[in-house]
Short mmCIF file of C-alpha atoms and ligand atoms in Angstrom, two decimals:
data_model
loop_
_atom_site.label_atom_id
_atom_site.label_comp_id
_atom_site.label_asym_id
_atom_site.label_seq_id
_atom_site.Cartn_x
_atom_site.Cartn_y
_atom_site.Cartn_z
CA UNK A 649 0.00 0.00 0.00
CA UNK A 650 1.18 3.47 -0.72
CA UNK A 651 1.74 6.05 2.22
CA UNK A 652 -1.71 7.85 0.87
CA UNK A 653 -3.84 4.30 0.91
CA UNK A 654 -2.63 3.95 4.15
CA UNK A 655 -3.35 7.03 6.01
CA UNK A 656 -6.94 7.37 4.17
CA UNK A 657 -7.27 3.72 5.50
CA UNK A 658 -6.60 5.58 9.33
CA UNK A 659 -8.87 8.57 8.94
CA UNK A 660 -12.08 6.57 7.29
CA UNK A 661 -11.73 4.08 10.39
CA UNK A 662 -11.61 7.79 12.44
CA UNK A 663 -15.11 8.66 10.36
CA UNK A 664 -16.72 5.46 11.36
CA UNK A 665 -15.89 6.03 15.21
CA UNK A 666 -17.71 9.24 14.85
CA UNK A 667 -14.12 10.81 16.05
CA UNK A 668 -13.38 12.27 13.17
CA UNK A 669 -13.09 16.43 13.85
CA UNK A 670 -14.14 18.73 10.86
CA UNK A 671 -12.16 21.93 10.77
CA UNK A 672 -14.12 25.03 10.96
CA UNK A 673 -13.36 28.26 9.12
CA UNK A 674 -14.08 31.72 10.92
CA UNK A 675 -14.35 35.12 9.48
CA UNK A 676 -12.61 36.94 12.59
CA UNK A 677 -11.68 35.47 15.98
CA UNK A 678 -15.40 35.64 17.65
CA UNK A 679 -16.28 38.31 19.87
CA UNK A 680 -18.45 35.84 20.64
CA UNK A 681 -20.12 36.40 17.47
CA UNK A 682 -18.50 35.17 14.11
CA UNK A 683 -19.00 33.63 10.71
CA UNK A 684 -18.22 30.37 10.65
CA UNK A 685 -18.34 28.54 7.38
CA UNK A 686 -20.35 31.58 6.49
CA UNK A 687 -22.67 31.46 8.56
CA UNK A 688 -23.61 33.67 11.52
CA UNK A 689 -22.81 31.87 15.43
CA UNK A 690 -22.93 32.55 18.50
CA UNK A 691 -19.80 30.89 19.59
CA UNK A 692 -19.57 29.24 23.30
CA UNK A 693 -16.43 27.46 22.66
CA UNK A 694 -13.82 30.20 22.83
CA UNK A 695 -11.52 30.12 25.85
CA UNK A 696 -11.17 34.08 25.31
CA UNK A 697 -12.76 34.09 28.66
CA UNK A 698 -13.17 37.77 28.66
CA UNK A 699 -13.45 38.94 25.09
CA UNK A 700 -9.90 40.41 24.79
CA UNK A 701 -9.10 39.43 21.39
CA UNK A 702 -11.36 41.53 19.95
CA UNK A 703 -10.82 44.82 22.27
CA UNK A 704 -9.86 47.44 20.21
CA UNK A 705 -7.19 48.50 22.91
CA UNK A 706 -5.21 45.18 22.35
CA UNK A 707 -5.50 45.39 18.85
CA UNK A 708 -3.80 49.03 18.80
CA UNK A 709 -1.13 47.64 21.03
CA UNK A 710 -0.48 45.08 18.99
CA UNK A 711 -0.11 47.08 16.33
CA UNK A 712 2.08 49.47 17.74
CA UNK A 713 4.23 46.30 18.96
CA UNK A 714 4.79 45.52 15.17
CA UNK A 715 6.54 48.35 14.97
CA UNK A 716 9.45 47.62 16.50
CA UNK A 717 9.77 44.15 13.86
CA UNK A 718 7.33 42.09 12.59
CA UNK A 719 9.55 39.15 13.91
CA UNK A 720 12.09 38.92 17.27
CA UNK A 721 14.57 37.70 14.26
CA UNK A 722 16.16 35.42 16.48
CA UNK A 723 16.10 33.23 19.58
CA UNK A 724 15.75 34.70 23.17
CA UNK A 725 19.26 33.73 23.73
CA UNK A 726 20.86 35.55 20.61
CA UNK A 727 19.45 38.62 19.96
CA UNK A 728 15.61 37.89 19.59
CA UNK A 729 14.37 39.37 22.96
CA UNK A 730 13.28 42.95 23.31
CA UNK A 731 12.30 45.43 25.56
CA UNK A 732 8.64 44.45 25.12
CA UNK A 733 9.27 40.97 26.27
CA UNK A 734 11.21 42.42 29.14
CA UNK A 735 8.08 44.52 30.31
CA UNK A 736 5.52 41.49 29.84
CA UNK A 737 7.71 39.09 31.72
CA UNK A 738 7.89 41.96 34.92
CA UNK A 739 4.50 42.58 34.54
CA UNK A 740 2.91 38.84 34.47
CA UNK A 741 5.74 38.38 37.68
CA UNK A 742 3.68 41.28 39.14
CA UNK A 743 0.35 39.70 38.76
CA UNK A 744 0.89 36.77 39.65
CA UNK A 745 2.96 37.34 43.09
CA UNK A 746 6.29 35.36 42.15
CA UNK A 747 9.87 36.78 41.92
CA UNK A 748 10.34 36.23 38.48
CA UNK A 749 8.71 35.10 34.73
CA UNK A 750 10.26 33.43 31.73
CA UNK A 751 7.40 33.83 28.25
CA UNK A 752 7.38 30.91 26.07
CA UNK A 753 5.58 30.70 22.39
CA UNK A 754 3.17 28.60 23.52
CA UNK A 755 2.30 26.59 26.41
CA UNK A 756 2.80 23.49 24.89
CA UNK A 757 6.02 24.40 25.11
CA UNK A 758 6.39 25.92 28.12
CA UNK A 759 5.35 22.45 29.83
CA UNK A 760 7.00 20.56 27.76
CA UNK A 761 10.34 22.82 27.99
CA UNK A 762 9.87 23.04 32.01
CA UNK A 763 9.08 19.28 32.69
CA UNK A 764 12.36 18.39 30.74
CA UNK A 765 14.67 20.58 32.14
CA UNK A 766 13.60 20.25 35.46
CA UNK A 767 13.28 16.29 35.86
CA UNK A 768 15.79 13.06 34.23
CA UNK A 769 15.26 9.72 34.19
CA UNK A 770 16.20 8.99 37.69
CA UNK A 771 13.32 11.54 38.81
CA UNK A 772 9.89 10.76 39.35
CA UNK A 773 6.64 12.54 37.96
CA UNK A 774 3.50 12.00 39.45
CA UNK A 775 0.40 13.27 37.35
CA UNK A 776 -3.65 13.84 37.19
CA UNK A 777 -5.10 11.19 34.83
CA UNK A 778 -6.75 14.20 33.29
CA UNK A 779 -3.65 16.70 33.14
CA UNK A 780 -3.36 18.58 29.65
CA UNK A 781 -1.98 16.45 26.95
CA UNK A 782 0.94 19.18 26.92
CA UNK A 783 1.99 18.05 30.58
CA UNK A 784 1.68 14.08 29.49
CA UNK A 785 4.18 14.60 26.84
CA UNK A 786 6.43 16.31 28.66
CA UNK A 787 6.11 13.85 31.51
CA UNK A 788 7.15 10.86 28.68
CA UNK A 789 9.99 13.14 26.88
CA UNK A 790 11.68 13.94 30.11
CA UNK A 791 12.18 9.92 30.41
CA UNK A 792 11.37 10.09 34.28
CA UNK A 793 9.28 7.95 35.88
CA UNK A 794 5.72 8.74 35.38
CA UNK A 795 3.20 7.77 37.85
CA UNK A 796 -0.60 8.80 37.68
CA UNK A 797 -3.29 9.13 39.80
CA UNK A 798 -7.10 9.35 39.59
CA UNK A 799 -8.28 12.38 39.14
CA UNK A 800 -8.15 14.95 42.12
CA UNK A 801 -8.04 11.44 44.81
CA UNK A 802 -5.89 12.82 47.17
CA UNK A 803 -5.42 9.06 48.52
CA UNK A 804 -4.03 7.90 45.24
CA UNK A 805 -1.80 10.36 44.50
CA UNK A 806 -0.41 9.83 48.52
CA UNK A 807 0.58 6.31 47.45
CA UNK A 808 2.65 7.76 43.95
CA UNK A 809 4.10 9.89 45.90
CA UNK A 810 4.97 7.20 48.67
CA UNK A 811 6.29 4.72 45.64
CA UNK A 812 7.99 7.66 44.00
CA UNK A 813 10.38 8.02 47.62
CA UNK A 814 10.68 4.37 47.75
CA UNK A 815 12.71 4.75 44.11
CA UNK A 816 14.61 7.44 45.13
CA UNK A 817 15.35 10.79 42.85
CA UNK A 818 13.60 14.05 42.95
CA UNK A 819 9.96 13.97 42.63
CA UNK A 820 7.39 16.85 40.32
CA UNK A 821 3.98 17.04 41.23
CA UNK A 822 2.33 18.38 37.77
CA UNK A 823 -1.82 19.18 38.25
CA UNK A 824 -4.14 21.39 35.92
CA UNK A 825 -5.26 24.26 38.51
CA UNK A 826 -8.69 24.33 36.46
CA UNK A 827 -9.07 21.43 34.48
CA UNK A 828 -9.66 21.76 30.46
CA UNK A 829 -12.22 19.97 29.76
CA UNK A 830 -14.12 19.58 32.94
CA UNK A 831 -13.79 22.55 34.47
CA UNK A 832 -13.31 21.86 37.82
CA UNK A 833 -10.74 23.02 40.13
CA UNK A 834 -7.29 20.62 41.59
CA UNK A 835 -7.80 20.57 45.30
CA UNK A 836 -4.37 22.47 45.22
CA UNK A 837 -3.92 23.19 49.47
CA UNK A 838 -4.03 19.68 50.16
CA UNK A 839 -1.93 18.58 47.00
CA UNK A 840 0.78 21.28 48.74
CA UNK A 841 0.27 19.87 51.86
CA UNK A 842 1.39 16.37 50.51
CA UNK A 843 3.99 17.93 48.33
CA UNK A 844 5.66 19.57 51.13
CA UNK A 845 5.27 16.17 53.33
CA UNK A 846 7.08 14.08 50.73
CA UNK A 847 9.70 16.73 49.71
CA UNK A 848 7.96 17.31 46.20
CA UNK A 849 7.66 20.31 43.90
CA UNK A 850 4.44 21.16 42.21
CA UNK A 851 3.47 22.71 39.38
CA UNK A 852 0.57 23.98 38.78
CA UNK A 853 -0.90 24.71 34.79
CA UNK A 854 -2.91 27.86 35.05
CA UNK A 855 -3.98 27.83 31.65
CA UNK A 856 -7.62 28.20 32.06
CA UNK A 857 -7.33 29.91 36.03
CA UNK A 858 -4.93 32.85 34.77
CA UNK A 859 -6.73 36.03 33.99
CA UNK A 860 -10.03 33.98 35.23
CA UNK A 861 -9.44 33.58 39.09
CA UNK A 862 -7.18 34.89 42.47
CA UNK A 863 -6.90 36.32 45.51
CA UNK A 864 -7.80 39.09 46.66
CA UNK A 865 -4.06 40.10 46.72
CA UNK A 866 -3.08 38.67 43.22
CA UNK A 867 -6.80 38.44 41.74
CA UNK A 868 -5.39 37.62 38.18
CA UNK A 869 -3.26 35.17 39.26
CA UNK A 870 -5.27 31.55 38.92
CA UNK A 871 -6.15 29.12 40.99
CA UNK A 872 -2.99 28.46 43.17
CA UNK A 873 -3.55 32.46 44.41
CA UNK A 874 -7.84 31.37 45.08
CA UNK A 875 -5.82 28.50 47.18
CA UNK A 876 -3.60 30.71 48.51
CA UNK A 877 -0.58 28.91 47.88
CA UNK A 878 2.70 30.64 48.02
CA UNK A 879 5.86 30.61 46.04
CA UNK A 880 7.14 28.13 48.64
CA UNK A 881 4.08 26.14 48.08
CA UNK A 882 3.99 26.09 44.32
CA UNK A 883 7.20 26.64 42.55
CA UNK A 884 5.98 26.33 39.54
CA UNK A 885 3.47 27.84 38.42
CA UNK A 886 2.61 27.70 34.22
CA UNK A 887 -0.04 30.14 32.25
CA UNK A 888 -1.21 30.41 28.86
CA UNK A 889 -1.41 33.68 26.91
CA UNK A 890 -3.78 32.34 24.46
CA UNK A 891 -6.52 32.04 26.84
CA UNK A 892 -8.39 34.31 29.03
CA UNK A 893 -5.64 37.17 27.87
CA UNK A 894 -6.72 36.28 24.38
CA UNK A 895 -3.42 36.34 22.64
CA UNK A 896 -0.87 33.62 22.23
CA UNK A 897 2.71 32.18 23.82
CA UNK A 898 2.91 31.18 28.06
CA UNK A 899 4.91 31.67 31.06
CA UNK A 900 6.50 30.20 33.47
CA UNK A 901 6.61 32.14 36.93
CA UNK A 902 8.70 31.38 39.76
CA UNK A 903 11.73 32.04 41.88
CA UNK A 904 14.51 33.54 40.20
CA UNK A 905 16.94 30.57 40.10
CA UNK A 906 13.77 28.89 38.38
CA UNK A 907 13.69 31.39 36.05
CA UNK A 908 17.51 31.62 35.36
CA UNK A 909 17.68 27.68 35.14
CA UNK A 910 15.00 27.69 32.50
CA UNK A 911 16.46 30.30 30.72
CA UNK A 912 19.58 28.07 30.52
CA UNK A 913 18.31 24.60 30.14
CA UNK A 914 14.81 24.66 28.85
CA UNK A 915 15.03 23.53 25.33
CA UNK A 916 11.66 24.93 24.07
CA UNK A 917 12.98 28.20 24.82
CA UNK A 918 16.58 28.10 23.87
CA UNK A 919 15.70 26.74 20.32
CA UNK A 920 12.97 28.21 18.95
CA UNK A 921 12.42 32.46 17.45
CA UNK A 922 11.52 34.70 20.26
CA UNK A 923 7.64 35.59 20.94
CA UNK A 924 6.74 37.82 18.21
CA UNK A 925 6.84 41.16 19.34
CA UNK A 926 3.43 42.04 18.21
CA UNK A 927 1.80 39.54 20.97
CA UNK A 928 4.16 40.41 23.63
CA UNK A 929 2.40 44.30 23.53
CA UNK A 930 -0.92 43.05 22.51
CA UNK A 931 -0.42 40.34 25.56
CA UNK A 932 1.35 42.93 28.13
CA UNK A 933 -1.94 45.77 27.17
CA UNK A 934 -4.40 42.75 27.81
CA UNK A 935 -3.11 42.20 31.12
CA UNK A 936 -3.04 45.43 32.12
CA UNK A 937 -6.80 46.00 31.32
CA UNK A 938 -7.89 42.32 33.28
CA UNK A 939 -5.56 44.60 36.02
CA UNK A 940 -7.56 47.55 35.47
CA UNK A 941 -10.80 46.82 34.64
CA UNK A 942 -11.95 44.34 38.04
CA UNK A 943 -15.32 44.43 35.87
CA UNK A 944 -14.56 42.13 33.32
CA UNK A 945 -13.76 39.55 35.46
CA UNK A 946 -17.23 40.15 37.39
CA UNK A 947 -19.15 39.91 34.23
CA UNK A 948 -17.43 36.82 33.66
CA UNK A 949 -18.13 35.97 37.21
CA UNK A 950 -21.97 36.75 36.47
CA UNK A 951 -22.24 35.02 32.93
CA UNK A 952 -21.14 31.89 35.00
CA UNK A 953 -23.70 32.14 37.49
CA UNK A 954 -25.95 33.05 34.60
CA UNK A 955 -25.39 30.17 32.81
CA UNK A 956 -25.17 26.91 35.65
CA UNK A 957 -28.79 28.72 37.76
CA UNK A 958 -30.05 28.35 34.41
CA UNK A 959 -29.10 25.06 33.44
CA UNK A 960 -29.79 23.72 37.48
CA UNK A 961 -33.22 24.68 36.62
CA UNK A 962 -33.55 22.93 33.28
CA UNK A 963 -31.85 20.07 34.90
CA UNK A 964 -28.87 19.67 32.37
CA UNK A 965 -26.06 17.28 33.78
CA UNK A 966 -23.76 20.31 34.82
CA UNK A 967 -20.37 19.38 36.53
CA UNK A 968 -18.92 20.90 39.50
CA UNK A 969 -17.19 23.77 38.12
CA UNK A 970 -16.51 27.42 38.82
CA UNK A 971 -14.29 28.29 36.22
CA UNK A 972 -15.67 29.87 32.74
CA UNK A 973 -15.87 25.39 31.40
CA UNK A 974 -19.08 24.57 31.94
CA UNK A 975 -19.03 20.99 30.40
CA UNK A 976 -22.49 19.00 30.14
CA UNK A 977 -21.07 15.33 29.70
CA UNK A 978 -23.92 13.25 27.57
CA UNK A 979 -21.29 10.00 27.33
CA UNK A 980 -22.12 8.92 23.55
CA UNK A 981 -19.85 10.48 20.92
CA UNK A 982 -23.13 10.42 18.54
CA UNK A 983 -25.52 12.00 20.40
CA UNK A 984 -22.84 14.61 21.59
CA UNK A 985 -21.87 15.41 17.37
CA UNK A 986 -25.56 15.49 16.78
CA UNK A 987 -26.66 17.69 19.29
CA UNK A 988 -23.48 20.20 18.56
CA UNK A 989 -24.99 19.93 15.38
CA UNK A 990 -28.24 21.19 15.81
CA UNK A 991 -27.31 23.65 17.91
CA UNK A 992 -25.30 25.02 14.65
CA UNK A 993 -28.23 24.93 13.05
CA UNK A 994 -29.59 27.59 15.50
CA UNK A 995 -27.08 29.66 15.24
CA UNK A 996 -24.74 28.39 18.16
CA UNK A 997 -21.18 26.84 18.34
CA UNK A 998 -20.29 24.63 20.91
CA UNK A 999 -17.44 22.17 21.11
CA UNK A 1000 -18.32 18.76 20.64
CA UNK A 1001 -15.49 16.73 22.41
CA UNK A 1002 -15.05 13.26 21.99
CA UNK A 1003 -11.89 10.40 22.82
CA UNK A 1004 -9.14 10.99 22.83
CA UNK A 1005 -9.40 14.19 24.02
CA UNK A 1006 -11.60 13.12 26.93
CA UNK A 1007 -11.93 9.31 28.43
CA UNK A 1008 -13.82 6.59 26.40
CA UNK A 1009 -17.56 7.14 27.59
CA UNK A 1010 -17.47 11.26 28.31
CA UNK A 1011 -17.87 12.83 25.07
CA UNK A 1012 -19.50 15.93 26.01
CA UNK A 1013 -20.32 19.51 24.92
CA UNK A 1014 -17.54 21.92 26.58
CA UNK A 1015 -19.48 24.99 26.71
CA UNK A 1016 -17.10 28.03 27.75
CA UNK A 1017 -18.57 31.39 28.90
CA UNK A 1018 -17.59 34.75 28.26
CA UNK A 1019 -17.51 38.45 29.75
CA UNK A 1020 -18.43 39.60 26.30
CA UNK A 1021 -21.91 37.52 26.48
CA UNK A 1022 -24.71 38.95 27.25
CA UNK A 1023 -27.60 37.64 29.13
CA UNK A 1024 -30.17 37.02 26.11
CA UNK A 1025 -26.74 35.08 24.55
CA UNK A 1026 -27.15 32.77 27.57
CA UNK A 1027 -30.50 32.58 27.99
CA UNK A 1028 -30.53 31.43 24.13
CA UNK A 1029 -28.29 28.80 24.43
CA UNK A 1030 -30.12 27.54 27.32
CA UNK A 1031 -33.64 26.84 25.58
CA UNK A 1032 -32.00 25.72 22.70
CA UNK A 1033 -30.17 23.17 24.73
CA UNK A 1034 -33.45 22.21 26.61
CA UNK A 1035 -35.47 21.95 23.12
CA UNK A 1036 -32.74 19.98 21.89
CA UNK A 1037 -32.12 17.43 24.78
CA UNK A 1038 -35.73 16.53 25.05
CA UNK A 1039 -35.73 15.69 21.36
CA UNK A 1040 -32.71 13.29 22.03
CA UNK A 1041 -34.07 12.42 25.11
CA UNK A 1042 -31.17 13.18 27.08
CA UNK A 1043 -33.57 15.16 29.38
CA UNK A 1044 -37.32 14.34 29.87
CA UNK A 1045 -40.62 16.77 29.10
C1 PLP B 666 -4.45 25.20 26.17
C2 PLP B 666 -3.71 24.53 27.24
C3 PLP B 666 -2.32 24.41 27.19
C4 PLP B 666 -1.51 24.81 25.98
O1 PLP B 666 -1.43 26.18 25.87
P1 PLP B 666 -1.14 26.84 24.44
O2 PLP B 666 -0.61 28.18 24.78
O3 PLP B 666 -2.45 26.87 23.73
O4 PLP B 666 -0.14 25.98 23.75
C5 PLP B 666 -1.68 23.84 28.27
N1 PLP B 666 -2.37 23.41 29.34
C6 PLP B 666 -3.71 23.48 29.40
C7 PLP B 666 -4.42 22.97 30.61
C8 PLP B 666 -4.42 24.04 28.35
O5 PLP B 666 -5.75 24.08 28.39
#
C-alpha cells in the first residue's frame, strides 16, 4: 500500500468512530459572534474568557508592537528578545505574586520545555489522569518515571508519591489548577500539603485559572492564588497567553533561580524564534486591562452564574465547576456530534469533544462562557439546549 492508501485507511476508520473532527473556518476570531463557514454563530467554545481578542485596545497595542519588527529575528538567547518581552515578563511576575517570569511561544512548550529541564530519568513525575496532553508529553519526553493518579483522589496520589520516595530521585507534582475539559478546580492546598510532606515540587498549569481567578491580593493570578498557595508552596506555576488574555505564547513564573535555570536549560525556549513582538504588547496591554478593569472579570463571574442557575433549573447534567468550562457530559460520541450539530443549526457553536481528548464514555459539549456575552446570549443557548435534549431524550418533558 502506498503512504496515501494507508493514512486514508486511518482517517475513514476515524469517520466510522464518529471521532473524526471537521475543521471550521471563521471570518474573525469571535467576539463571541462570528461567521463560521459563512454562517452567523454565537460561539460558546472560545476560551477568550473575557473577550480580549477583539478589544480594540489590544488590537492598537499590537499594532504598535509591530513596529518595533514584525519578527524577534532570532532566539531569546541571541538577539531575539526585546524590551517588550522584558516589560511582559515583569509585569505577568507582578500579577501573579512570584519573583520572576520566563514567556514561552506557547504553552505546549512551556510544559514541555519546564518538565524536561527540570526532571531526568532517575526523577519521578506523578500526574492527574486528566492533566493537559501538553503536561503528558512532557512527563514521557523527560524519560522520568511517570506515575498517575485518579483524578483529584488525594489518597491515590499519597501512594505515587509514597512509591515515587521508595525509588529514590527528585519527585514533580504536575496538576491542571482548572481542568480543560471539565472545568473543575485541583484541590491544590491539600496537594501542597502532601507535596511539602514528601519533599515534592508542584506545578501547577494555570492555563484556564490565569486572567479567570485569584486572591484578593493577586486576583489575576489563577487558581494556586484562590488556594492561597505561596511561592514556597507552588514553585511552579505555568499560564497560557492564548486564553483568558486572548493572545498567544505562556509563562512560566517562579523564583529567580527557576527562572535563570530555565532560561539556561529549557530547550523549548533556547531553540525556537523569540515571541513575536506584536503579541508580547498586545499580551502585556491585555493584562493590564484584566488589572484595570476588576469588571470584566465580574461579568465573567456573572455570565457563570448566569449560565449553571439556568441550566440547574432545566436540569442539564452540569459538573462541578466554577471556572468559565461549563461541560455537560452526555457519554455517547453520537448523540454529543448530533446535538453540537443542531445547535449550529440555530445559530450556536459549541465544542463537541469526543476520545481521545476526553476518556472513552465522556464525550461531552464543553461549553465556555464569556464576559463579552450577554444575558439574552445565555439565555438562548439555554432553551435551545433544553429543546434539543428533550428531542434526544437526554432530558425528559
Ligand atoms: C491550552 C492549554 C495548554 C496549551 O497552551 P497553548 O498556549 O495553547 O499551547 C496547556 N495546558 C492546558 C491545561 C491548556 O488548556
Amino acid at each position: 500500500m502506498t503512504l496515501d492508501e494507508i493514512l486514508q485507511q486511518r482517517i475513514d476508520e476515524r469517520h466510522r468512530q464518529n471521532l473524526y473532527r471537521e475543521i471550521k473556518t471563521l471570518d474573525r476570531a469571535p467576539g463571541p459572534r462570528a461567521r463560521v463557514d459563512g454562517r452567523e454563530l454565537l460561539v460558546f467554545s472560545s476560551n477568550d474568557y473575557l473577550g480580549l481578542a477583539s478589544r480594540a485596545e489590544v488590537i492598537a497595542a499590537q499594532q504598535a508592537g509591530a513596529e518595533c519588527g514584525a519578527g524577534a529575528t532570532a532566539s531569546h538567547l541571541v538577539n531575539g528578545h526585546l524590551d517588550i518581552h522584558h516589560h511582559l515578563q515583569q509585569c505577568i511576575a507582578e500579577v501573579t505574586g512570584r519573583d520572576a517570569a520566563l514567556v514561552f511561544s506557547s504553552g505546549y512548550m512551556a510544559n514541555i520545555g519546564t518538565i524536561c529541564a527540570l526532571l531526568g530519568r532517575a526523577d519521578n513525575i506523578v500526574s492527574d489522569k486528566l492533566n493537559h496532553a501538553s503536561l503528558i508529553d512532557g512527563a514521557r519526553l523527560s524519560g522520568a518515571n511517570s506515575l498517575r493518579f485518579v483524578h483529584n483522589d488525594l489518597a491515590a496520589l499519597e501512594r505515587q508519591l509514597q512509591r515515587a520516595a521508595s525509588r529514590g530521585g527528585n519527585t514533580l507534582v504536575a496538576v491542571d489548577g482548572v481542568y480543560s475539559m471539565d472545568g473543575d478546580l485541583a484541590p491544590l492546598a491539600e496537594i501542597a500539603t502532601l507535596c511539602k510532606q514528601y519533599s515534592a515540587w508542584l506545578m501547577v498549569d494555570e492555563a484556564h485559572g490565569f486572567g479567570v481567578m485569584g486572591s484578593r491580593a493577586h486576583p489575576l493570578a489563577g487558581s494556586c492564588a484562590l488556594a492561597g498557595l505561596s511561592q514556597e508552596q507552588a514553585p511552579v506555576v505555568m499560564g497560557t497567553l492564548g486564553k483568558a488574555v486572548g493572545n498567544a505564547g505562556a509563562f512560566i513564573a517562579g523564583s529567580q533561580p527557576l527562572i535563570d535555570f530555565l532560561t539556561q536549560f529549557a530547550r523549548p525556549y533556547i531553540y525556537t524564534t523569540g515571541m513575536t513582538p506584536a503579541v508580547a504588547a498586545g499580551a502585556l496591554a491585555a493584562i493590564e486591562l484584566i488589572r484595570d478593569e476588576p469588571q470584566l472579570q465580574g461579568r465573567l463571574q456573572d455570565n457563570i452564574a448566569c449560565f449553571r442557575r439556568g441550566a440547574a433549573q432545566l436540569g442539564l447534567p452540569l459538573e462541578a465547576s466554577i471556572s468559565a468550562i461549563q461541560p455537560l457530559v452526555l457519554g455517547c460520541e453520537k448523540t454529543v456530534l448530533a446535538v453540537a450539530g443542531e445547535l449550529q443549526e440555530r445559530g450556536l457553536l459549541v465544542g463537541a469533544i469526543r476520545p481521545p481528548t476526553v476518556p472513552q464514555g465522556t464525550a461531552r459539549l464543553r461549553i465556555t462562557l464569556s464576559a463579552a456575552h450577554r444575558a439574552e446570549d445565555i439565555n438562548e443557548l439555554l432553551s435551545a439546549l433544553q429543546e434539543i435534549l428533550q428531542g434526544a431524550g437526554v432530558l425528559e418533558k
